[in-house]
Amino acid sequence: MGYSVTLIQRPRPFAAIEGMSERALQGLAHAGFEIALTVPEAPSPRQVAWNSAISSANVERLVERRTFDQALLQDVATQGVSVIDAQVKELQPIATGYRVTWLTHRGIASLDADFVVEARGRTAPGAGAVTARGPSSVTLLQRLQGASGPAASAALSLPDGWAWLARRPGGECHVQITLDPTATRLPPRHAMADWMSTRLTNLAEQAPALTEPFLGHTKPSDTPRARGSTSILQGDCVGSRYLRVGDAAMAVDPLSGNGIFQSLSSALQAPAVINTLLRYPSRELLAREFHQSRLDGLFYRFARIGRDFYAQELQWAEHPFWKARSHWPDAEPLHREVTPDQVHIARRPVVAEGEIHEAEVVVTPDEPLGLWHLNGVYLAPLLRRLRATPDLPAERVIADALGDRVPDDAPRKLALWMRQQGWKT
């Protein structure tokens, strides 16, 4: 879009492993990243011990975050982004945007920016009132070193929380234990290493076969660390000259395994929002509605995915940790049944050619933000045409509407999709 971009960041202060989904890798590829895509390990098996059963149907790709972060920086630098290694000290509103101030070895430095994107994760200062907060959670991390072996990961439930374990091929292992600090008494910092050692011993005794590849014959290679992992949705994520993305906007429960994906989701929509706010101020409210509504939608989607997964664990259902999470954020289903009478056409903000516009979309209880088009076929005009000719077969109406612009089997597939979505009987 021709904007000059400066990225101010500090390296991650400690080693950490995360699991990445294929969707996250696809998002990176779509955004033009190349070097970063070479960092994640090949897909490796993930075992899950949940509700007295062990499954191993899923895979994930492990990534060491400091190496991955460095690769991200190399990628953005090749695209002309100016990268400054520093910690931002102040964001001061000015008439033309924000004055950003940071510390260097020579003293204070600053620049005036037309627009600021807040992407500092959970550590970002709050912009306003939090609109949703899940049960209090803290995740304890321990790095271990063991013998070399194939990459693998595992997750298992505990009476007072759950644990995720990962091993890289070189024998580097990471354990994350997520607990509720209001229900589990945590030790002071000076006693954390001994406390974690005891927890890992208990973990090995609870599920020896599952945990042995990660805990057997290993030694701690770093001090334990604690990080807040409470689900939080910020309520003021976009203004005329700033917006928030990633965990700075909405931080989800790590159980979902979608942290990187949700950060990408909010970041990939940001350029069109920024472009609209800077070039078309008359559409400011539309752009702000677009960004915030999609953050809200993502947050509650992931929150309900987590809720349903917590509710599957019945061994500890009455324990405080599980009881709180199996009923939060609400009792609304993840997916709603849709009937034709609930489907309607409305005007909503959409992305078109790098800008936010208003357009007619099809809104349903399961798609409250609306569906604009499917593979280039605009859905609202098509639905209106179908309803105007209820006695004709849907396939024929769609074929007449689309003409020869689509493959021969497209009308049949589109009609089937509409029935599956509950738009037609």
C-alpha positions as a LaTeX table, in Angstrom:
\begin{tabular}{lrrr}
\hline
Residue & $x$ (\AA) & $y$ (\AA) & $z$ (\AA) \\
\hline
Met1 & 0.00 & 0.00 & 0.00 \\
Gly2 & 3.04 & 2.25 & 0.00 \\
Tyr3 & 3.23 & 3.07 & 3.71 \\
Ser4 & 6.54 & 3.41 & 5.55 \\
Val5 & 6.59 & 0.99 & 8.49 \\
Thr6 & 8.83 & 0.99 & 11.56 \\
Leu7 & 8.80 & $-1.96$ & 13.98 \\
Ile8 & 10.10 & $-1.39$ & 17.52 \\
Gln9 & 10.64 & $-4.60$ & 19.46 \\
Arg10 & 12.67 & $-6.38$ & 22.12 \\
Pro11 & 13.82 & $-10.02$ & 21.77 \\
Arg12 & 11.94 & $-12.63$ & 23.77 \\
Pro13 & 13.83 & $-12.91$ & 27.10 \\
Phe14 & 13.63 & $-16.69$ & 27.47 \\
Ala15 & 13.38 & $-19.84$ & 25.37 \\
Ala16 & 9.93 & $-21.24$ & 24.72 \\
Ile17 & 8.41 & $-23.86$ & 22.45 \\
Glu18 & 4.96 & $-23.51$ & 20.93 \\
Gly19 & 2.86 & $-25.72$ & 18.73 \\
Met20 & 1.77 & $-24.32$ & 15.37 \\
Ser21 & $-1.17$ & $-25.43$ & 13.28 \\
Glu22 & $-1.16$ & $-25.76$ & 9.51 \\
Arg23 & $-3.65$ & $-22.86$ & 9.39 \\
Ala24 & $-1.08$ & $-20.60$ & 11.05 \\
Leu25 & 1.58 & $-21.62$ & 8.51 \\
Gln26 & $-0.85$ & $-20.97$ & 5.68 \\
Gly27 & $-1.53$ & $-17.52$ & 7.11 \\
Leu28 & 2.19 & $-16.74$ & 7.21 \\
Ala29 & 2.62 & $-17.92$ & 3.63 \\
His30 & $-0.35$ & $-15.78$ & 2.54 \\
Ala31 & 1.28 & $-12.75$ & 4.21 \\
Gly32 & 4.50 & $-13.29$ & 2.26 \\
Phe33 & 6.77 & $-14.79$ & 4.92 \\
Glu34 & 9.49 & $-17.14$ & 3.67 \\
Ile35 & 12.37 & $-17.40$ & 6.14 \\
Ala36 & 10.02 & $-17.91$ & 9.10 \\
Leu37 & 8.35 & $-20.84$ & 7.34 \\
Thr38 & 11.63 & $-22.77$ & 7.44 \\
Val39 & 11.81 & $-22.73$ & 11.27 \\
Pro40 & 8.94 & $-24.96$ & 12.48 \\
Glu41 & 9.68 & $-28.66$ & 12.81 \\
Ala42 & 7.99 & $-31.16$ & 10.52 \\
Pro43 & 4.55 & $-32.30$ & 11.75 \\
Ser44 & 4.96 & $-34.51$ & 14.83 \\
Pro45 & 2.47 & $-36.65$ & 16.78 \\
Arg46 & 0.55 & $-35.20$ & 19.73 \\
Gln47 & $-0.95$ & $-37.47$ & 22.36 \\
Val48 & $-3.80$ & $-36.28$ & 24.55 \\
Ala49 & $-4.83$ & $-37.85$ & 27.86 \\
Trp50 & $-8.29$ & $-36.50$ & 28.62 \\
Asn51 & $-11.21$ & $-37.92$ & 30.56 \\
Ser52 & $-9.44$ & $-41.26$ & 31.21 \\
Ala53 & $-8.76$ & $-41.81$ & 27.50 \\
Ile54 & $-5.61$ & $-41.38$ & 25.40 \\
Ser55 & $-5.84$ & $-40.30$ & 21.78 \\
Ser56 & $-3.11$ & $-39.64$ & 19.23 \\
Ala57 & $-5.03$ & $-38.58$ & 16.14 \\
Asn58 & $-3.59$ & $-35.06$ & 15.89 \\
Val59 & $-0.24$ & $-33.58$ & 14.90 \\
Glu60 & 1.35 & $-30.19$ & 15.42 \\
Arg61 & 4.52 & $-28.42$ & 14.34 \\
Leu62 & 6.83 & $-27.38$ & 17.15 \\
Val63 & 8.65 & $-24.07$ & 16.92 \\
Glu64 & 11.30 & $-22.52$ & 19.16 \\
Arg65 & 10.01 & $-18.99$ & 19.55 \\
Arg66 & 13.27 & $-17.04$ & 19.82 \\
Thr67 & 14.53 & $-18.57$ & 16.56 \\
Phe68 & 11.13 & $-18.09$ & 14.97 \\
Asp69 & 10.91 & $-14.46$ & 16.10 \\
Gln70 & 14.33 & $-13.73$ & 14.62 \\
Ala71 & 13.25 & $-15.26$ & 11.32 \\
Leu72 & 10.10 & $-13.10$ & 11.34 \\
Leu73 & 12.30 & $-10.02$ & 11.74 \\
Gln74 & 14.50 & $-11.08$ & 8.84 \\
Asp75 & 11.42 & $-11.50$ & 6.69 \\
Val76 & 9.96 & $-8.08$ & 7.48 \\
Ala77 & 13.34 & $-6.42$ & 6.97 \\
Thr78 & 13.52 & $-7.85$ & 3.43 \\
Gln79 & 10.15 & $-6.18$ & 2.76 \\
Gly80 & 11.51 & $-2.74$ & 3.63 \\
Val81 & 10.34 & $-2.52$ & 7.25 \\
Ser82 & 12.69 & $-0.58$ & 9.52 \\
Val83 & 13.39 & $-2.65$ & 12.67 \\
Ile84 & 14.53 & $-0.95$ & 15.89 \\
Asp85 & 15.72 & $-3.11$ & 18.80 \\
Ala86 & 14.39 & $-1.17$ & 21.79 \\
Gln87 & 11.69 & $-1.05$ & 24.43 \\
Val88 & 8.99 & 1.55 & 23.95 \\
Lys89 & 8.61 & 3.78 & 26.99 \\
Glu90 & 5.76 & 6.06 & 26.01 \\
Leu91 & 3.04 & 6.61 & 23.41 \\
Gln92 & 1.96 & 10.24 & 23.46 \\
Pro93 & $-1.01$ & 11.40 & 21.35 \\
Ile94 & $-0.20$ & 14.36 & 19.11 \\
Ala95 & $-2.22$ & 16.23 & 16.49 \\
Thr96 & $-0.97$ & 14.05 & 13.62 \\
Gly97 & $-0.95$ & 10.68 & 15.40 \\
Tyr98 & 1.44 & 9.54 & 18.15 \\
Arg99 & 4.91 & 10.36 & 19.39 \\
Val100 & 6.67 & 7.09 & 20.19 \\
Thr101 & 9.54 & 7.28 & 22.69 \\
Trp102 & 12.09 & 4.59 & 23.52 \\
Leu103 & 15.41 & 4.18 & 25.30 \\
Thr104 & 18.75 & 3.64 & 23.56 \\
His105 & 22.29 & 3.28 & 24.93 \\
Arg106 & 22.71 & 6.96 & 24.04 \\
Gly107 & 19.54 & 8.12 & 25.77 \\
Ile108 & 16.00 & 8.90 & 24.67 \\
Ala109 & 14.88 & 8.58 & 21.05 \\
Ser110 & 11.50 & 9.22 & 19.46 \\
Leu111 & 9.58 & 9.43 & 16.22 \\
Asp112 & 6.22 & 10.85 & 15.22 \\
Ala113 & 3.94 & 8.30 & 13.58 \\
Asp114 & 0.71 & 8.81 & 11.67 \\
Phe115 & $-0.54$ & 5.51 & 13.04 \\
Val116 & 0.41 & 3.07 & 15.81 \\
Val117 & $-0.24$ & $-0.67$ & 15.89 \\
Glu118 & $-0.06$ & $-2.09$ & 19.42 \\
Ala119 & 1.30 & $-5.63$ & 19.09 \\
Arg120 & 3.15 & $-6.18$ & 22.38 \\
Gly121 & 1.01 & $-9.11$ & 23.45 \\
Arg122 & $-0.27$ & $-9.58$ & 26.96 \\
Thr123 & 2.31 & $-7.10$ & 28.29 \\
Ala124 & 0.79 & $-4.21$ & 26.31 \\
Pro125 & $-0.64$ & $-1.47$ & 28.54 \\
Gly126 & $-4.43$ & $-1.54$ & 28.63 \\
Ala127 & $-6.20$ & 0.89 & 26.35 \\
Gly128 & $-9.51$ & 0.89 & 28.18 \\
Ala129 & $-12.00$ & $-1.29$ & 29.95 \\
Val130 & $-11.67$ & $-5.04$ & 29.49 \\
Thr131 & $-14.98$ & $-6.29$ & 28.08 \\
Ala132 & $-14.49$ & $-9.98$ & 28.90 \\
Arg133 & $-12.16$ & $-11.88$ & 31.22 \\
Gly134 & $-12.03$ & $-15.61$ & 31.79 \\
Pro135 & $-11.20$ & $-17.45$ & 35.03 \\
Ser136 & $-7.78$ & $-16.47$ & 36.40 \\
Ser137 & $-5.04$ & $-18.61$ & 34.88 \\
Val138 & $-1.28$ & $-18.79$ & 35.17 \\
Thr139 & 1.04 & $-20.99$ & 33.10 \\
Leu140 & 4.29 & $-22.24$ & 34.60 \\
Leu141 & 7.10 & $-23.10$ & 32.18 \\
Gln142 & 10.08 & $-25.39$ & 32.77 \\
Arg143 & 12.80 & $-26.13$ & 30.22 \\
Leu144 & 14.60 & $-29.47$ & 30.45 \\
Gln145 & 17.40 & $-31.21$ & 28.58 \\
Gly146 & 17.31 & $-34.90$ & 27.81 \\
Ala147 & 18.44 & $-37.39$ & 25.20 \\
Ser148 & 17.84 & $-36.83$ & 21.51 \\
Gly149 & 14.67 & $-38.25$ & 20.04 \\
Pro150 & 11.95 & $-37.50$ & 17.53 \\
Ala151 & 9.84 & $-34.37$ & 17.96 \\
Ala152 & 6.64 & $-35.01$ & 19.87 \\
Ser153 & 4.12 & $-33.35$ & 22.16 \\
Ala154 & 1.44 & $-34.36$ & 24.65 \\
Ala155 & $-1.33$ & $-32.80$ & 26.71 \\
Leu156 & $-2.95$ & $-34.25$ & 29.82 \\
Ser157 & $-5.46$ & $-33.17$ & 32.41 \\
Leu158 & $-4.62$ & $-32.78$ & 36.10 \\
Pro159 & $-6.92$ & $-32.42$ & 39.12 \\
Asp160 & $-6.08$ & $-28.70$ & 39.35 \\
Gly161 & $-5.21$ & $-27.87$ & 35.74 \\
Trp162 & $-3.57$ & $-29.34$ & 32.66 \\
Ala163 & $-0.09$ & $-29.80$ & 31.24 \\
Trp164 & 1.48 & $-29.58$ & 27.80 \\
Leu165 & 4.82 & $-31.27$ & 27.09 \\
Ala166 & 7.00 & $-30.95$ & 24.01 \\
Arg167 & 10.33 & $-32.36$ & 22.85 \\
Arg168 & 12.50 & $-31.15$ & 20.01 \\
Pro169 & 14.75 & $-33.62$ & 18.14 \\
Gly170 & 17.87 & $-32.43$ & 19.99 \\
Gly171 & 16.40 & $-33.48$ & 23.36 \\
Glu172 & 15.27 & $-30.02$ & 24.48 \\
Cys173 & 12.01 & $-30.49$ & 26.37 \\
His174 & 9.48 & $-27.95$ & 27.62 \\
Val175 & 6.70 & $-28.44$ & 30.12 \\
Gln176 & 3.84 & $-25.98$ & 30.61 \\
Ile177 & 1.42 & $-26.41$ & 33.50 \\
Thr178 & $-1.67$ & $-24.21$ & 33.53 \\
Leu179 & $-3.36$ & $-23.66$ & 36.89 \\
Asp180 & $-5.82$ & $-21.33$ & 38.58 \\
Pro181 & $-3.89$ & $-19.20$ & 41.11 \\
Thr182 & $-7.09$ & $-18.64$ & 43.09 \\
Ala183 & $-7.53$ & $-22.40$ & 43.57 \\
Thr184 & $-3.93$ & $-23.68$ & 43.70 \\
Arg185 & $-1.53$ & $-22.13$ & 46.18 \\
Leu186 & 1.68 & $-21.22$ & 44.36 \\
Pro187 & 5.04 & $-20.83$ & 46.16 \\
Pro188 & 7.10 & $-17.64$ & 46.41 \\
Arg189 & 9.61 & $-17.10$ & 43.63 \\
His190 & 12.61 & $-18.39$ & 45.60 \\
Ala191 & 10.87 & $-21.74$ & 46.17 \\
Met192 & 9.51 & $-22.17$ & 42.64 \\
Ala193 & 12.28 & $-24.51$ & 41.41 \\
Asp194 & 11.68 & $-27.06$ & 44.18 \\
Trp195 & 7.91 & $-26.76$ & 43.78 \\
Met196 & 8.17 & $-27.36$ & 40.03 \\
Ser197 & 10.45 & $-30.35$ & 40.56 \\
Thr198 & 7.82 & $-31.91$ & 42.82 \\
Arg199 & 5.07 & $-31.19$ & 40.28 \\
Leu200 & 7.05 & $-32.86$ & 37.50 \\
Thr201 & 7.61 & $-35.92$ & 39.68 \\
Asn202 & 3.88 & $-36.11$ & 40.33 \\
Leu203 & 3.22 & $-35.68$ & 36.64 \\
Ala204 & 5.52 & $-38.59$ & 35.79 \\
Glu205 & 3.82 & $-40.78$ & 38.37 \\
Gln206 & 0.33 & $-39.93$ & 37.14 \\
Ala207 & 0.99 & $-40.88$ & 33.51 \\
Pro208 & 4.39 & $-42.65$ & 33.25 \\
Ala209 & 3.95 & $-44.00$ & 29.71 \\
Leu210 & 2.78 & $-40.67$ & 28.33 \\
Thr211 & 5.32 & $-38.45$ & 30.07 \\
Glu212 & 8.46 & $-40.63$ & 29.94 \\
Pro213 & 9.62 & $-39.28$ & 26.52 \\
Phe214 & 9.53 & $-35.76$ & 27.97 \\
Leu215 & 10.50 & $-36.21$ & 31.62 \\
Gly216 & 12.58 & $-39.39$ & 31.69 \\
His217 & 16.33 & $-38.84$ & 32.18 \\
Thr218 & 16.05 & $-35.07$ & 31.88 \\
Lys219 & 17.51 & $-32.24$ & 33.93 \\
Pro220 & 16.29 & $-28.64$ & 34.27 \\
Ser221 & 18.21 & $-26.31$ & 31.95 \\
Asp222 & 16.59 & $-23.07$ & 33.06 \\
Thr223 & 14.71 & $-21.61$ & 36.01 \\
Pro224 & 10.92 & $-22.01$ & 36.00 \\
Arg225 & 8.93 & $-19.06$ & 34.74 \\
Ala226 & 5.34 & $-17.99$ & 35.28 \\
Arg227 & 3.18 & $-16.17$ & 32.73 \\
Gly228 & $-0.39$ & $-14.98$ & 32.96 \\
Ser229 & $-2.68$ & $-16.93$ & 30.64 \\
Thr230 & $-6.13$ & $-15.60$ & 31.54 \\
Ser231 & $-8.44$ & $-15.10$ & 28.56 \\
Ile232 & $-8.89$ & $-11.34$ & 28.06 \\
Leu233 & $-10.79$ & $-9.31$ & 25.46 \\
Gln234 & $-9.95$ & $-5.63$ & 25.25 \\
Gly235 & $-12.87$ & $-3.33$ & 24.59 \\
Asp236 & $-11.09$ & $-0.43$ & 22.90 \\
Cys237 & $-8.99$ & $-2.02$ & 20.16 \\
Val238 & $-9.24$ & 0.58 & 17.41 \\
Gly239 & $-9.28$ & 4.36 & 17.15 \\
Ser240 & $-8.73$ & 6.89 & 14.42 \\
Arg241 & $-4.92$ & 6.59 & 14.73 \\
Tyr242 & $-4.24$ & 3.27 & 16.46 \\
Leu243 & $-5.34$ & $-0.32$ & 16.68 \\
Arg244 & $-4.45$ & $-3.42$ & 18.67 \\
Val245 & $-3.73$ & $-6.87$ & 17.23 \\
Gly246 & $-2.87$ & $-10.30$ & 18.61 \\
Asp247 & $-2.74$ & $-10.85$ & 22.35 \\
Ala248 & $-2.73$ & $-7.08$ & 22.87 \\
Ala249 & $-6.33$ & $-7.14$ & 21.60 \\
Met250 & $-7.59$ & $-10.57$ & 22.67 \\
Ala251 & $-5.59$ & $-13.17$ & 24.57 \\
Val252 & $-7.11$ & $-16.64$ & 24.46 \\
Asp253 & $-6.70$ & $-19.65$ & 26.74 \\
Pro254 & $-3.60$ & $-21.61$ & 25.63 \\
Leu255 & $-5.73$ & $-24.77$ & 25.65 \\
Ser256 & $-7.14$ & $-23.76$ & 22.27 \\
Gly257 & $-3.68$ & $-24.09$ & 20.71 \\
Asn258 & $-4.61$ & $-21.21$ & 18.40 \\
Gly259 & $-2.58$ & $-18.32$ & 19.84 \\
Ile260 & $-0.42$ & $-17.77$ & 16.75 \\
Phe261 & $-3.37$ & $-18.32$ & 14.42 \\
Gln262 & $-5.62$ & $-15.81$ & 16.21 \\
Ser263 & $-2.80$ & $-13.24$ & 16.25 \\
Leu264 & $-2.38$ & $-13.67$ & 12.50 \\
Ser265 & $-6.14$ & $-13.42$ & 11.99 \\
Ser266 & $-6.35$ & $-10.03$ & 13.67 \\
Ala267 & $-3.13$ & $-8.80$ & 12.04 \\
Leu268 & $-4.06$ & $-9.81$ & 8.49 \\
Gln269 & $-7.24$ & $-7.71$ & 8.60 \\
Ala270 & $-5.40$ & $-4.69$ & 10.03 \\
Pro271 & $-3.90$ & $-3.20$ & 6.82 \\
Ala272 & $-7.30$ & $-2.62$ & 5.23 \\
Val273 & $-8.55$ & $-1.05$ & 8.46 \\
Ile274 & $-5.49$ & 1.20 & 8.76 \\
Asn275 & $-5.67$ & 2.19 & 5.09 \\
Thr276 & $-9.32$ & 3.18 & 5.46 \\
Leu277 & $-8.78$ & 5.14 & 8.67 \\
Leu278 & $-5.91$ & 7.15 & 7.15 \\
Arg279 & $-7.28$ & 7.76 & 3.66 \\
Tyr280 & $-11.04$ & 7.73 & 4.12 \\
Pro281 & $-11.89$ & 9.26 & 7.51 \\
Ser282 & $-15.57$ & 9.43 & 6.57 \\
Arg283 & $-15.57$ & 5.63 & 6.93 \\
Glu284 & $-13.92$ & 5.65 & 10.36 \\
Leu285 & $-16.89$ & 4.19 & 12.24 \\
Leu286 & $-17.28$ & 1.48 & 9.61 \\
Ala287 & $-13.58$ & 0.51 & 9.85 \\
Arg288 & $-13.67$ & 0.51 & 13.63 \\
Glu289 & $-16.80$ & $-1.66$ & 13.66 \\
Phe290 & $-15.14$ & $-4.12$ & 11.27 \\
His291 & $-12.01$ & $-4.57$ & 13.39 \\
Gln292 & $-13.66$ & $-4.74$ & 16.81 \\
Ser293 & $-16.54$ & $-7.00$ & 15.76 \\
Arg294 & $-14.18$ & $-9.55$ & 14.27 \\
Leu295 & $-11.97$ & $-9.52$ & 17.35 \\
Asp296 & $-15.06$ & $-10.09$ & 19.49 \\
Gly297 & $-16.19$ & $-12.92$ & 17.23 \\
Leu298 & $-12.80$ & $-14.64$ & 17.28 \\
Phe299 & $-12.55$ & $-14.33$ & 21.04 \\
Tyr300 & $-15.89$ & $-15.92$ & 21.80 \\
Arg301 & $-15.36$ & $-18.63$ & 19.20 \\
Phe302 & $-12.10$ & $-19.73$ & 20.81 \\
Ala303 & $-13.54$ & $-19.31$ & 24.31 \\
Arg304 & $-16.42$ & $-21.67$ & 23.47 \\
Ile305 & $-14.05$ & $-24.18$ & 21.87 \\
Gly306 & $-12.10$ & $-24.19$ & 25.14 \\
Arg307 & $-15.27$ & $-24.43$ & 27.23 \\
Asp308 & $-16.48$ & $-27.49$ & 25.34 \\
Phe309 & $-13.10$ & $-29.20$ & 25.62 \\
Tyr310 & $-12.91$ & $-28.50$ & 29.36 \\
Ala311 & $-16.43$ & $-29.90$ & 29.73 \\
Gln312 & $-15.32$ & $-33.20$ & 28.18 \\
Glu313 & $-13.06$ & $-33.87$ & 31.18 \\
Leu314 & $-15.38$ & $-35.50$ & 33.72 \\
Gln315 & $-12.79$ & $-36.94$ & 36.14 \\
Trp316 & $-12.34$ & $-33.61$ & 37.89 \\
Ala317 & $-15.64$ & $-31.97$ & 36.93 \\
Glu318 & $-16.35$ & $-30.74$ & 40.47 \\
His319 & $-12.82$ & $-29.42$ & 41.10 \\
Pro320 & $-12.66$ & $-25.59$ & 41.11 \\
Phe321 & $-10.38$ & $-25.32$ & 38.04 \\
Trp322 & $-12.64$ & $-27.44$ & 35.84 \\
Lys323 & $-15.97$ & $-26.28$ & 37.18 \\
Ala324 & $-15.24$ & $-22.64$ & 36.35 \\
Arg325 & $-13.91$ & $-23.30$ & 32.84 \\
Ser326 & $-16.53$ & $-25.79$ & 31.69 \\
His327 & $-19.21$ & $-23.07$ & 32.02 \\
Trp328 & $-17.35$ & $-19.99$ & 30.76 \\
Pro329 & $-17.94$ & $-17.73$ & 28.83 \\
Asp330 & $-21.63$ & $-18.67$ & 28.50 \\
Ala331 & $-24.00$ & $-21.48$ & 27.57 \\
Glu332 & $-24.27$ & $-20.47$ & 23.91 \\
Pro333 & $-23.45$ & $-23.32$ & 21.49 \\
Leu334 & $-20.32$ & $-23.10$ & 19.37 \\
His335 & $-22.46$ & $-23.61$ & 16.27 \\
Arg336 & $-26.14$ & $-22.78$ & 15.98 \\
Glu337 & $-28.77$ & $-24.61$ & 14.01 \\
Val338 & $-30.05$ & $-22.42$ & 11.18 \\
Thr339 & $-33.47$ & $-22.47$ & 9.58 \\
Pro340 & $-34.43$ & $-20.51$ & 6.43 \\
Asp341 & $-36.61$ & $-18.06$ & 8.38 \\
Gln342 & $-33.54$ & $-16.99$ & 10.42 \\
Val343 & $-31.50$ & $-16.08$ & 7.34 \\
His344 & $-31.64$ & $-12.45$ & 6.28 \\
Ile345 & $-29.78$ & $-9.83$ & 4.27 \\
Ala346 & $-28.12$ & $-6.87$ & 5.99 \\
Arg347 & $-25.45$ & $-4.27$ & 5.35 \\
Arg348 & $-22.11$ & $-4.89$ & 7.07 \\
Pro349 & $-18.48$ & $-3.72$ & 6.70 \\
Val350 & $-16.36$ & $-5.85$ & 4.35 \\
Val351 & $-12.83$ & $-5.77$ & 2.90 \\
Ala352 & $-12.61$ & $-4.85$ & $-0.77$ \\
Glu353 & $-9.35$ & $-3.95$ & $-2.56$ \\
Gly354 & $-7.52$ & $-3.03$ & 0.62 \\
Glu355 & $-10.30$ & $-0.87$ & 2.06 \\
Ile356 & $-13.32$ & $-1.26$ & 4.33 \\
His357 & $-16.61$ & $-0.75$ & 2.52 \\
Glu358 & $-20.23$ & $-1.46$ & 3.38 \\
Ala359 & $-21.98$ & $-4.18$ & 1.41 \\
Glu360 & $-24.95$ & $-6.48$ & 1.51 \\
Val361 & $-24.18$ & $-9.78$ & 3.26 \\
Val362 & $-26.15$ & $-12.83$ & 4.34 \\
Val363 & $-26.52$ & $-12.99$ & 8.13 \\
Thr364 & $-27.47$ & $-16.14$ & 10.07 \\
Pro365 & $-27.38$ & $-17.12$ & 13.76 \\
Asp366 & $-24.19$ & $-19.07$ & 12.99 \\
Glu367 & $-22.63$ & $-16.26$ & 10.91 \\
Pro368 & $-23.65$ & $-13.05$ & 12.73 \\
Leu369 & $-20.98$ & $-10.97$ & 10.95 \\
Gly370 & $-22.38$ & $-12.02$ & 7.60 \\
Leu371 & $-21.13$ & $-13.80$ & 4.49 \\
Trp372 & $-20.38$ & $-11.54$ & 1.52 \\
His373 & $-19.23$ & $-13.89$ & $-1.22$ \\
Leu374 & $-18.16$ & $-17.48$ & $-1.73$ \\
Asn375 & $-15.39$ & $-18.05$ & $-4.28$ \\
Gly376 & $-16.30$ & $-14.74$ & $-5.91$ \\
Val377 & $-20.05$ & $-15.39$ & $-6.01$ \\
Tyr378 & $-21.91$ & $-12.63$ & $-4.15$ \\
Leu379 & $-24.43$ & $-14.31$ & $-1.91$ \\
Ala380 & $-26.99$ & $-11.63$ & $-0.99$ \\
Pro381 & $-28.23$ & $-11.01$ & $-4.59$ \\
Leu382 & $-28.33$ & $-14.76$ & $-5.14$ \\
Leu383 & $-30.37$ & $-15.39$ & $-2.01$ \\
Arg384 & $-32.79$ & $-12.60$ & $-2.97$ \\
Arg385 & $-33.24$ & $-14.18$ & $-6.42$ \\
Leu386 & $-33.86$ & $-17.62$ & $-4.92$ \\
Arg387 & $-36.55$ & $-16.24$ & $-2.64$ \\
Ala388 & $-38.23$ & $-14.43$ & $-5.51$ \\
Thr389 & $-38.62$ & $-17.75$ & $-7.40$ \\
Pro390 & $-39.42$ & $-20.32$ & $-4.67$ \\
Asp391 & $-41.14$ & $-22.74$ & $-7.08$ \\
Leu392 & $-38.07$ & $-23.22$ & $-9.28$ \\
Pro393 & $-35.23$ & $-25.66$ & $-8.43$ \\
Ala394 & $-32.39$ & $-23.85$ & $-6.65$ \\
Glu395 & $-29.83$ & $-25.31$ & $-9.06$ \\
Arg396 & $-31.64$ & $-23.80$ & $-12.05$ \\
Val397 & $-32.00$ & $-20.36$ & $-10.44$ \\
Ile398 & $-28.31$ & $-20.32$ & $-9.52$ \\
Ala399 & $-27.29$ & $-21.47$ & $-13.00$ \\
Asp400 & $-29.40$ & $-18.73$ & $-14.62$ \\
Ala401 & $-27.94$ & $-16.11$ & $-12.27$ \\
Leu402 & $-24.31$ & $-17.09$ & $-12.77$ \\
Gly403 & $-24.41$ & $-17.97$ & $-16.45$ \\
Asp404 & $-21.18$ & $-19.31$ & $-17.87$ \\
Arg405 & $-18.97$ & $-17.52$ & $-15.33$ \\
Val406 & $-18.58$ & $-20.67$ & $-13.23$ \\
Pro407 & $-17.90$ & $-24.36$ & $-13.89$ \\
Asp408 & $-20.85$ & $-26.52$ & $-14.92$ \\
Asp409 & $-21.12$ & $-28.26$ & $-11.53$ \\
Ala410 & $-20.94$ & $-25.01$ & $-9.51$ \\
Pro411 & $-24.74$ & $-24.42$ & $-9.30$ \\
Arg412 & $-25.32$ & $-27.92$ & $-7.90$ \\
Lys413 & $-22.49$ & $-27.55$ & $-5.35$ \\
Leu414 & $-23.63$ & $-24.08$ & $-4.32$ \\
Ala415 & $-27.23$ & $-25.23$ & $-3.85$ \\
Leu416 & $-26.02$ & $-28.16$ & $-1.73$ \\
Trp417 & $-23.88$ & $-25.81$ & 0.36 \\
Met418 & $-26.85$ & $-23.48$ & 0.96 \\
Arg419 & $-28.96$ & $-26.41$ & 2.17 \\
Gln420 & $-26.17$ & $-27.54$ & 4.47 \\
Gln421 & $-25.98$ & $-24.02$ & 5.92 \\
Gly422 & $-29.72$ & $-24.04$ & 6.60 \\
Trp423 & $-30.55$ & $-21.36$ & 4.03 \\
Lys424 & $-32.96$ & $-23.61$ & 2.11 \\
Thr425 & $-34.88$ & $-26.75$ & 2.86 \\
\hline
\end{tabular}
